[in-house]
CSV table of C-alpha atoms and ligand atoms in Angstrom, one decimal:
chain,number,residue,atom,x,y,z
A,1,MET,CA,19.3,20.2,-6.5
A,2,ILE,CA,19.9,18.9,-9.9
A,3,PRO,CA,16.3,17.9,-11.1
A,4,PHE,CA,15.8,14.3,-12.9
A,5,ASN,CA,13.7,15.5,-16.0
A,6,LYS,CA,12.9,18.6,-17.0
A,7,PRO,CA,10.7,19.5,-20.1
A,8,HIS,CA,12.5,20.8,-23.2
A,9,LEU,CA,11.0,23.4,-25.4
A,10,THR,CA,12.5,23.6,-29.0
A,11,GLY,CA,10.8,27.6,-29.0
A,12,LYS,CA,8.7,26.9,-31.8
A,13,GLU,CA,5.7,25.1,-29.7
A,14,THR,CA,3.7,28.9,-28.9
A,15,HIS,CA,4.2,29.9,-32.3
A,16,TYR,CA,2.3,26.3,-33.7
A,17,ILE,CA,-0.3,26.8,-31.6
A,18,TYR,CA,-0.6,30.7,-32.0
A,19,ASP,CA,-1.2,29.6,-35.7
A,20,ALA,CA,-3.7,26.1,-34.7
A,21,VAL,CA,-5.5,28.8,-32.3
A,22,ASN,CA,-6.0,31.5,-35.2
A,23,SER,CA,-6.7,28.4,-37.8
A,24,GLY,CA,-10.3,28.1,-36.1
A,25,GLN,CA,-9.9,24.6,-36.2
A,26,LEU,CA,-9.1,23.3,-32.1
A,27,SER,CA,-10.6,20.1,-31.9
A,28,GLY,CA,-8.3,16.8,-33.1
A,29,ASN,CA,-8.1,15.4,-36.9
A,30,GLY,CA,-6.7,18.7,-38.3
A,31,LYS,CA,-3.9,20.4,-40.2
A,32,TYR,CA,-1.2,19.5,-37.4
A,33,THR,CA,-2.4,16.4,-36.6
A,34,ARG,CA,-1.9,15.3,-40.3
A,35,MET,CA,1.5,16.9,-40.1
A,36,CYS,CA,2.4,14.9,-37.2
A,37,GLN,CA,1.1,11.7,-38.7
A,38,GLU,CA,2.3,12.6,-42.4
A,39,TRP,CA,6.0,13.2,-40.4
A,40,MET,CA,6.2,9.9,-38.6
A,41,GLU,CA,5.1,8.1,-41.2
A,42,HIS,CA,7.7,9.3,-43.6
A,43,LYS,CA,10.3,9.2,-41.5
A,44,PHE,CA,10.1,5.9,-39.8
A,45,GLY,CA,8.4,4.0,-42.5
A,46,PHE,CA,5.1,3.3,-40.3
A,47,GLY,CA,1.8,2.0,-42.4
A,48,LYS,CA,-0.2,4.5,-40.6
A,49,CYS,CA,0.0,6.9,-37.6
A,50,LEU,CA,-2.8,8.1,-35.5
A,51,LEU,CA,-1.9,10.8,-32.4
A,52,THR,CA,-3.8,9.6,-29.4
A,53,THR,CA,-4.0,12.2,-26.0
A,54,SER,CA,-1.6,9.7,-24.9
A,55,CYS,CA,0.5,5.9,-25.5
A,56,THR,CA,-2.3,4.4,-22.4
A,57,ASP,CA,-4.9,5.4,-25.2
A,58,ALA,CA,-2.7,4.0,-27.9
A,59,LEU,CA,-2.3,0.5,-25.8
A,60,GLU,CA,-5.9,0.7,-25.3
A,61,MET,CA,-7.1,1.3,-29.0
A,62,ALA,CA,-4.5,-1.1,-29.3
A,63,ALA,CA,-6.3,-4.1,-27.1
A,64,ILE,CA,-9.9,-3.0,-28.8
A,65,LEU,CA,-8.1,-3.4,-32.5
A,66,LEU,CA,-7.1,-7.1,-31.3
A,67,ASN,CA,-10.9,-7.7,-29.7
A,68,ILE,CA,-9.1,-8.9,-27.1
A,69,LYS,CA,-12.0,-10.2,-24.2
A,70,GLU,CA,-12.7,-11.8,-21.1
A,71,GLY,CA,-10.1,-14.5,-20.7
A,72,ASP,CA,-7.8,-14.2,-23.4
A,73,GLU,CA,-4.1,-14.4,-22.5
A,74,VAL,CA,-1.5,-12.0,-23.5
A,75,ILE,CA,2.2,-12.1,-22.5
A,76,MET,CA,4.4,-8.6,-21.6
A,77,PRO,CA,7.3,-7.9,-19.2
A,78,SER,CA,6.5,-7.5,-15.9
A,79,TYR,CA,9.2,-5.2,-15.7
A,80,THR,CA,6.9,-2.1,-17.2
A,81,PHE,CA,4.4,0.6,-16.6
A,82,VAL,CA,1.3,0.0,-15.3
A,83,SER,CA,-0.3,0.9,-19.0
A,84,THR,CA,1.0,-1.7,-20.9
A,85,ALA,CA,-1.1,-4.3,-18.5
A,86,ASN,CA,-4.3,-1.9,-17.6
A,87,ALA,CA,-5.1,-1.3,-21.5
A,88,PHE,CA,-5.6,-5.2,-22.1
A,89,VAL,CA,-7.0,-5.7,-18.3
A,90,LEU,CA,-9.4,-3.7,-19.4
A,91,ARG,CA,-10.9,-5.8,-22.0
A,92,GLY,CA,-10.8,-8.9,-19.3
A,93,ALA,CA,-7.3,-9.9,-20.8
A,94,LYS,CA,-5.4,-12.2,-17.9
A,95,ILE,CA,-1.7,-11.1,-18.2
A,96,VAL,CA,0.9,-13.5,-18.6
A,97,PHE,CA,3.7,-11.7,-17.5
A,98,ALA,CA,7.5,-12.6,-18.7
A,99,ASP,CA,10.8,-12.2,-16.7
A,100,SER,CA,13.3,-9.9,-17.8
A,101,LYS,CA,16.9,-10.8,-19.1
A,102,PRO,CA,19.6,-11.1,-16.8
A,103,ASN,CA,22.2,-8.8,-18.7
A,104,HIS,CA,19.0,-6.4,-19.6
A,105,PRO,CA,15.6,-4.7,-18.0
A,106,GLY,CA,13.9,-5.7,-21.1
A,107,MET,CA,11.5,-9.1,-21.5
A,108,ASP,CA,13.5,-12.3,-22.1
A,109,GLU,CA,12.2,-13.1,-25.5
A,110,SER,CA,13.8,-16.9,-25.0
A,111,LYS,CA,11.1,-17.4,-22.3
A,112,ILE,CA,8.4,-16.6,-24.5
A,113,GLU,CA,7.1,-19.4,-26.0
A,114,ASP,CA,7.0,-21.9,-23.0
A,115,LEU,CA,4.1,-18.9,-22.0
A,116,ILE,CA,2.0,-19.7,-25.3
A,117,THR,CA,-1.6,-21.9,-24.5
A,118,SER,CA,-4.7,-22.2,-26.6
A,119,LYS,CA,-5.7,-18.4,-24.9
A,120,THR,CA,-2.7,-16.6,-25.9
A,121,LYS,CA,-3.6,-13.5,-28.4
A,122,ALA,CA,-1.0,-11.1,-28.1
A,123,ILE,CA,3.0,-10.6,-27.1
A,124,VAL,CA,3.7,-6.8,-26.3
A,125,PRO,CA,7.4,-6.4,-26.0
A,126,VAL,CA,8.7,-3.3,-24.1
A,127,HIS,CA,11.9,-1.3,-25.7
A,128,TYR,CA,13.0,-0.8,-22.2
A,129,ALA,CA,15.1,2.2,-22.1
A,130,GLY,CA,14.4,2.9,-26.1
A,131,VAL,CA,16.3,-0.5,-26.9
A,132,ALA,CA,15.1,-3.2,-29.0
A,133,CYS,CA,14.2,-6.4,-27.7
A,134,ASP,CA,14.7,-9.5,-30.3
A,135,MET,CA,12.2,-8.8,-33.1
A,136,ASP,CA,13.1,-11.7,-35.0
A,137,LEU,CA,12.9,-13.6,-32.1
A,138,ILE,CA,9.6,-12.4,-31.0
A,139,MET,CA,7.8,-12.5,-35.0
A,140,GLU,CA,9.0,-15.9,-35.4
A,141,VAL,CA,7.3,-17.2,-32.1
A,142,ALA,CA,3.9,-15.0,-33.1
A,143,GLN,CA,4.3,-16.3,-36.7
A,144,LYS,CA,4.4,-19.7,-35.4
A,145,HIS,CA,1.3,-19.3,-33.0
A,146,LYS,CA,-0.7,-17.2,-34.9
A,147,LEU,CA,-0.3,-14.4,-32.4
A,148,PHE,CA,-0.2,-10.6,-32.6
A,149,VAL,CA,2.5,-8.4,-31.6
A,150,VAL,CA,1.8,-5.0,-30.2
A,151,GLU,CA,5.0,-3.2,-29.4
A,152,ASP,CA,5.0,-0.5,-26.3
A,153,ALA,CA,7.2,1.7,-28.0
A,154,ALA,CA,6.6,4.3,-25.7
A,155,GLN,CA,10.6,4.7,-24.9
A,156,ALA,CA,11.4,4.2,-28.6
A,157,ILE,CA,11.3,6.9,-30.7
A,158,ASP,CA,13.6,7.3,-33.3
A,159,SER,CA,15.6,4.1,-32.3
A,160,TYR,CA,16.3,1.1,-34.3
A,161,PHE,CA,16.3,-3.0,-34.6
A,162,ILE,CA,18.8,-4.4,-37.1
A,163,ASN,CA,17.3,-7.4,-37.8
A,164,LYS,CA,19.1,-10.7,-39.5
A,165,ARG,CA,19.1,-9.9,-42.6
A,166,GLY,CA,21.2,-6.9,-42.0
A,167,GLU,CA,18.0,-3.8,-42.5
A,168,LYS,CA,17.5,-1.5,-40.1
A,169,LYS,CA,13.9,-1.1,-39.2
A,170,ALA,CA,12.4,1.4,-36.5
A,171,LEU,CA,11.3,0.3,-33.8
A,172,GLY,CA,7.0,0.3,-33.9
A,173,THR,CA,7.2,-0.9,-37.6
A,174,ILE,CA,7.8,-4.6,-36.9
A,175,GLY,CA,4.6,-5.5,-34.8
A,176,HIS,CA,1.2,-5.4,-36.1
A,177,LEU,CA,0.7,-2.0,-34.0
A,178,ALA,CA,2.7,-0.3,-31.7
A,179,ALA,CA,2.3,2.8,-28.9
A,180,PHE,CA,4.6,5.3,-28.4
A,181,SER,CA,4.6,8.4,-25.9
A,182,PHE,CA,5.0,12.2,-25.9
A,183,HIS,CA,4.8,12.4,-22.0
A,184,GLU,CA,6.9,15.2,-20.5
A,185,THR,CA,9.4,12.6,-19.5
A,186,LYS,CA,10.3,11.2,-22.9
A,187,ASN,CA,12.2,12.1,-25.9
A,188,ILE,CA,10.1,14.1,-27.8
A,189,ILE,CA,7.2,15.6,-26.0
A,190,SER,CA,3.4,17.3,-25.9
A,191,GLY,CA,2.8,17.6,-22.6
A,192,GLU,CA,0.9,14.1,-22.5
A,193,GLY,CA,0.4,12.6,-25.8
A,194,GLY,CA,1.1,9.4,-27.9
A,195,MET,CA,0.1,7.9,-31.2
A,196,LEU,CA,-0.7,4.2,-32.5
A,197,ALA,CA,1.4,2.9,-35.4
A,198,ILE,CA,-0.4,0.6,-37.4
A,199,ASN,CA,1.7,-1.7,-39.7
A,200,ASP,CA,-1.0,-4.1,-40.4
A,201,ALA,CA,-3.4,-2.7,-43.3
A,202,GLN,CA,-6.3,-5.0,-42.3
A,203,PHE,CA,-7.0,-2.4,-38.9
A,204,TYR,CA,-6.3,0.7,-41.2
A,205,ASP,CA,-10.3,1.3,-41.4
A,206,ARG,CA,-11.3,0.1,-37.8
A,207,ALA,CA,-8.6,1.9,-36.2
A,208,GLU,CA,-9.7,5.6,-37.3
A,209,ILE,CA,-13.3,4.6,-36.2
A,210,ILE,CA,-12.4,3.6,-32.7
A,211,TRP,CA,-10.4,6.7,-32.4
A,212,GLU,CA,-13.6,8.8,-33.5
A,213,LYS,CA,-15.6,7.6,-30.8
A,214,GLY,CA,-16.7,4.7,-32.9
A,215,THR,CA,-18.0,6.7,-36.1
A,216,ASN,CA,-17.2,6.9,-39.1
A,217,ARG,CA,-16.4,10.7,-38.9
A,218,SER,CA,-12.9,9.9,-40.7
A,219,ALA,CA,-14.3,8.3,-43.8
A,220,PHE,CA,-16.9,10.9,-43.9
A,221,PHE,CA,-14.7,14.0,-44.1
A,222,LYS,CA,-12.6,12.3,-46.9
A,223,GLY,CA,-15.9,12.0,-48.8
A,224,GLU,CA,-15.6,7.8,-48.7
A,225,VAL,CA,-19.2,7.9,-47.4
A,226,ASP,CA,-22.3,10.5,-47.4
A,227,LYS,CA,-23.1,10.3,-43.9
A,228,TYR,CA,-21.2,9.6,-40.5
A,229,GLY,CA,-22.8,7.6,-37.5
A,230,TRP,CA,-22.0,4.6,-35.3
A,231,VAL,CA,-20.8,1.7,-36.5
A,232,ASP,CA,-18.6,0.3,-33.7
A,233,VAL,CA,-16.8,0.4,-30.2
A,234,GLY,CA,-14.5,3.4,-29.4
A,235,SER,CA,-14.0,6.5,-27.3
A,236,SER,CA,-12.2,10.0,-27.9
A,237,PHE,CA,-8.9,9.4,-28.4
A,238,LEU,CA,-7.5,11.8,-30.3
A,239,PRO,CA,-5.5,14.9,-29.3
A,240,SER,CA,-6.3,18.5,-29.7
A,241,GLU,CA,-5.3,20.6,-32.7
A,242,MET,CA,-2.9,22.4,-29.9
A,243,VAL,CA,-1.7,19.3,-28.7
A,244,ALA,CA,-0.5,18.3,-31.8
A,245,ALA,CA,1.1,21.6,-32.7
A,246,PHE,CA,3.3,21.7,-29.8
A,247,LEU,CA,3.8,17.6,-30.8
A,248,PHE,CA,4.7,19.6,-34.6
A,249,ALA,CA,7.4,22.0,-33.2
A,250,GLN,CA,9.4,18.9,-31.4
A,251,LEU,CA,9.4,17.0,-34.3
A,252,GLU,CA,11.2,19.0,-36.4
A,253,SER,CA,13.3,19.0,-34.1
A,254,LEU,CA,14.2,15.6,-33.6
A,255,GLU,CA,18.0,15.6,-34.8
A,256,GLY,CA,19.3,17.8,-32.7
A,257,ILE,CA,17.6,16.6,-29.1
A,258,GLN,CA,18.9,13.0,-30.0
A,259,ALA,CA,22.2,14.4,-30.6
A,260,ARG,CA,22.1,15.8,-27.2
A,261,ARG,CA,21.0,13.4,-25.3
A,262,THR,CA,23.3,11.0,-27.2
A,263,GLN,CA,26.2,13.5,-26.3
A,264,ILE,CA,25.1,12.9,-22.8
A,265,TRP,CA,24.4,9.5,-22.3
A,266,TYR,CA,27.7,8.5,-24.0
A,267,THR,CA,29.6,10.8,-21.3
A,268,TYR,CA,28.4,9.0,-18.6
A,269,GLN,CA,29.2,5.7,-19.9
A,270,ASN,CA,32.6,6.9,-20.5
A,271,LYS,CA,33.2,9.0,-16.8
A,272,LEU,CA,31.1,6.0,-15.4
A,273,ALA,CA,33.0,3.3,-16.6
A,274,HIS,CA,36.0,3.1,-14.1
A,275,TRP,CA,34.0,4.0,-11.1
A,276,CYS,CA,31.4,0.9,-12.5
A,277,ARG,CA,33.5,-1.6,-13.0
A,278,SER,CA,35.6,-1.1,-9.4
A,279,ASN,CA,32.2,-1.3,-7.7
A,280,ASN,CA,31.2,-4.0,-9.5
A,281,ILE,CA,28.1,-1.8,-10.8
A,282,LYS,CA,26.4,-2.3,-14.0
A,283,LEU,CA,26.5,0.2,-17.1
A,284,PRO,CA,23.4,-0.2,-19.7
A,285,ARG,CA,24.0,-2.7,-22.6
A,286,VAL,CA,22.6,-2.3,-26.0
A,287,PRO,CA,23.2,-5.6,-27.7
A,288,GLU,CA,24.3,-5.8,-31.5
A,289,TYR,CA,21.1,-5.8,-33.1
A,290,ALA,CA,19.8,-3.0,-31.0
A,291,THR,CA,20.7,0.9,-31.6
A,292,ASN,CA,20.7,3.8,-28.7
A,293,ASN,CA,18.2,6.7,-28.6
A,294,ALA,CA,19.8,7.6,-25.6
A,295,HIS,CA,16.3,7.6,-23.8
A,296,MET,CA,17.7,6.8,-19.9
A,297,PHE,CA,20.8,6.7,-18.4
A,298,TYR,CA,20.6,4.2,-15.6
A,299,LEU,CA,22.9,1.7,-13.7
A,300,VAL,CA,22.8,-1.3,-11.8
A,301,CYS,CA,23.6,-1.7,-8.5
A,302,GLU,CA,24.2,-5.2,-6.8
A,303,SER,CA,21.7,-4.5,-4.0
A,304,LYS,CA,18.7,-2.6,-2.8
A,305,LYS,CA,20.7,-1.4,-0.2
A,306,GLN,CA,23.7,-0.5,-2.3
A,307,ARG,CA,21.0,1.9,-4.7
A,308,SER,CA,19.0,3.6,-2.0
A,309,GLN,CA,22.8,4.6,-0.5
A,310,LEU,CA,23.7,6.1,-3.8
A,311,ILE,CA,20.3,8.0,-4.0
A,312,GLN,CA,20.9,9.3,-0.8
A,313,TYR,CA,23.9,10.4,-1.5
A,314,LEU,CA,23.0,11.8,-4.7
A,315,LYS,CA,20.6,13.7,-3.4
A,316,ASP,CA,22.8,15.1,-0.4
A,317,HIS,CA,25.1,16.3,-3.2
A,318,ASP,CA,21.8,18.1,-5.2
A,319,VAL,CA,21.1,15.3,-7.6
A,320,LEU,CA,17.9,13.5,-8.0
A,321,SER,CA,18.0,10.5,-8.9
A,322,VAL,CA,15.2,7.7,-9.5
A,323,PHE,CA,14.6,4.2,-9.2
A,324,HIS,CA,11.8,2.7,-11.8
A,325,TYR,CA,9.1,0.3,-12.1
A,326,LEU,CA,8.0,-2.2,-8.9
A,327,SER,CA,7.1,-5.7,-10.3
A,328,LEU,CA,3.7,-5.6,-11.7
A,329,HIS,CA,3.3,-9.8,-11.2
A,330,LYS,CA,3.6,-8.0,-7.0
A,331,SER,CA,1.7,-4.7,-7.1
A,332,GLU,CA,-1.3,-4.8,-5.1
A,333,PHE,CA,-3.9,-4.9,-7.7
A,334,TYR,CA,-2.3,-7.8,-9.4
A,335,GLN,CA,-0.8,-10.3,-7.3
A,336,ASN,CA,-3.7,-11.9,-6.4
A,337,LYS,CA,-3.9,-12.8,-10.0
A,338,HIS,CA,-0.6,-13.5,-11.1
A,339,ASP,CA,0.3,-17.5,-11.3
A,340,GLY,CA,2.8,-17.4,-9.0
A,341,ARG,CA,5.8,-17.8,-10.8
A,342,ALA,CA,8.8,-16.0,-9.3
A,343,LEU,CA,10.3,-14.0,-12.2
A,344,MET,CA,13.7,-13.4,-10.4
A,345,GLU,CA,15.2,-11.3,-12.5
A,346,CYS,CA,12.3,-8.5,-12.6
A,347,ASP,CA,12.2,-7.9,-9.1
A,348,ARG,CA,16.5,-7.6,-9.3
A,349,TYR,CA,15.6,-4.7,-11.5
A,350,ALA,CA,13.0,-3.0,-9.5
A,351,ASP,CA,15.6,-3.4,-5.9
A,352,THR,CA,18.8,-2.0,-8.1
A,353,LEU,CA,18.4,-0.4,-11.3
A,354,VAL,CA,18.5,4.2,-10.5
A,355,ARG,CA,18.3,6.7,-13.1
A,356,LEU,CA,20.2,9.3,-13.6
A,357,PRO,CA,19.4,12.6,-15.0
A,358,LEU,CA,19.2,12.9,-18.7
A,359,TYR,CA,17.6,15.6,-20.7
A,360,PHE,CA,18.3,18.1,-23.5
A,361,ASP,CA,19.1,21.4,-21.4
A,362,LEU,CA,21.4,19.5,-18.8
A,363,LEU,CA,23.8,21.6,-18.6
A,364,GLU,CA,27.9,20.3,-18.8
A,365,GLU,CA,28.4,21.8,-15.8
A,366,GLU,CA,25.8,20.4,-14.0
A,367,GLN,CA,26.4,16.7,-15.6
A,368,ASN,CA,30.5,17.0,-14.4
A,369,LEU,CA,29.1,17.2,-11.3
A,370,ILE,CA,26.8,14.3,-11.3
A,371,VAL,CA,30.0,11.9,-12.3
A,372,LYS,CA,32.1,13.6,-10.0
A,373,ALA,CA,29.6,13.0,-7.2
A,374,ILE,CA,29.4,9.3,-8.2
A,375,ASN,CA,33.4,8.8,-9.1
A,376,SER,CA,34.4,9.9,-5.4
A,377,PHE,CA,31.5,7.5,-4.2
A,378,SER,CA,32.0,4.1,-1.5
A,379,PHE,CA,29.8,1.8,-1.0
A,380,GLU,CA,30.2,1.1,3.3
B,1,PLP,C1,6.0,6.0,-20.7
B,1,PLP,C2,5.5,5.1,-21.2
B,1,PLP,C3,3.8,4.4,-21.3
B,1,PLP,C4,2.7,5.4,-20.8
B,1,PLP,O1,3.0,6.5,-21.5
B,1,PLP,P1,1.6,8.0,-21.1
B,1,PLP,O2,2.1,8.6,-22.4
B,1,PLP,O3,1.9,8.9,-20.2
B,1,PLP,O4,0.2,7.1,-21.3
B,1,PLP,C5,3.7,3.5,-21.2
B,1,PLP,N1,4.8,2.7,-21.5
B,1,PLP,C6,6.0,2.7,-21.1
B,1,PLP,C7,7.3,1.4,-21.6
B,1,PLP,C8,5.8,3.7,-20.6
B,1,PLP,O5,7.4,4.3,-20.7
C-alpha cells in the first residue's frame, strides 16, 4: 500500500539531537531553539520567531496576545483544522465562519467585510494547501476596521504572496501574527512542533513572557532584569532542545525538500490534466498572486459519490488517498453555536476534495502507478 504520507528524514536529525543531548541543556530556549528562530527570521523576514510545541500552541499564544475575551468575535474559514478555531474558543470568543471560494477551498476574502460587527477582534486567514489568501484585501479590511490578522500558516512554509506593488512577501510576514506547524504531515517537520511569528513589535516582549509560563525568564537570561517572576498569564509553549535540534536539520535541507515536493506536484498536474478535463474534475488552483510550496495535491470531484468511488478504487490499487476537513460550522461541537448561515462552498469541499500521496520519499515508480491508476479509472 502506498501511504498517504511518510515523514522524511534528512539524516542529520539524530546528529543534532546527539549534540543537543551532550550539550547539557535539554529544556527549551537553548542553542538549537535560537538557531532555528534566527534562521527563520533571516530567511523569510519575520519580525520575531518563537518555536512552540505545535501550531495549535502558536495559535493559542496569538489568542492570549490579542487579549481575546468572552464575547469577542473572530472571523475564519469553516474549512480548516479544529485548532484554528479552538485557540480562540478557549479564550471565550465566538467564531464567525466564512465560506470558501468557488474556485479554491480557502476563505472567500470578498465576504469578510459583511461579517464584521462591533465585536469583531480578529481575522484568521488560513493559507490552505500553502496557497496564499489575498492578503492585500484582508489587510485592507483589517486596517479599515482596526482588526488584528493572525495568519494560520500551518501549511505555508516557504510560500509567498505577491502584493499589488509586485513585492514578494513570505506568508506569515504579513499579518500581525502567524502560526506555523512542523507536524510530521507538513513540509518541514519535527514530529510535533510549531512556531509563532510576530510581525507587530508591540507584541515582542509579551510574547516571550507568555511563552515562558507568564514569567520574565527570557528577559532575565538576556540580563535585562535582575530577577525573574510571575508577570502575566502564560503557559509552557516552548519545545525542548531535542525537538529544536531535529527541526534545525530539516531547515538546512529546506531547498532540497521543496524541490522534490514541487517536482511531484507538477508531475501530478501534468499527467492528470487530461483525465481531469474529461471527467470534469478540478485540479488545484494557484492564483497569480501566490506561489506554490507543494504542500498538498488535491482533486475536487463533482459529488461525494464520485469521491468515494475514486478513494475506494485507489485503495483497491494499493494507494491511500484521503479527504480533508469537515465543515467546522456543522461539527458536533460548534453547530449549535454557529449563527445558522449556510456555507455551501465549504460543504462542497468537505464532500468532494480528495488528497493524493505527496511526500519527499514517494518514488517515481510509485507516482507513475498512482497516475496510471487514475488515468484508467472511469466513474460509474
Ligand atoms: C496542521 C494544521 C494545524 C495544526 O498544527 P499542529 O502543529 O498539529 O498543532 C492548524 N491549522 C492548519 C491549517 C493545519 O494544517
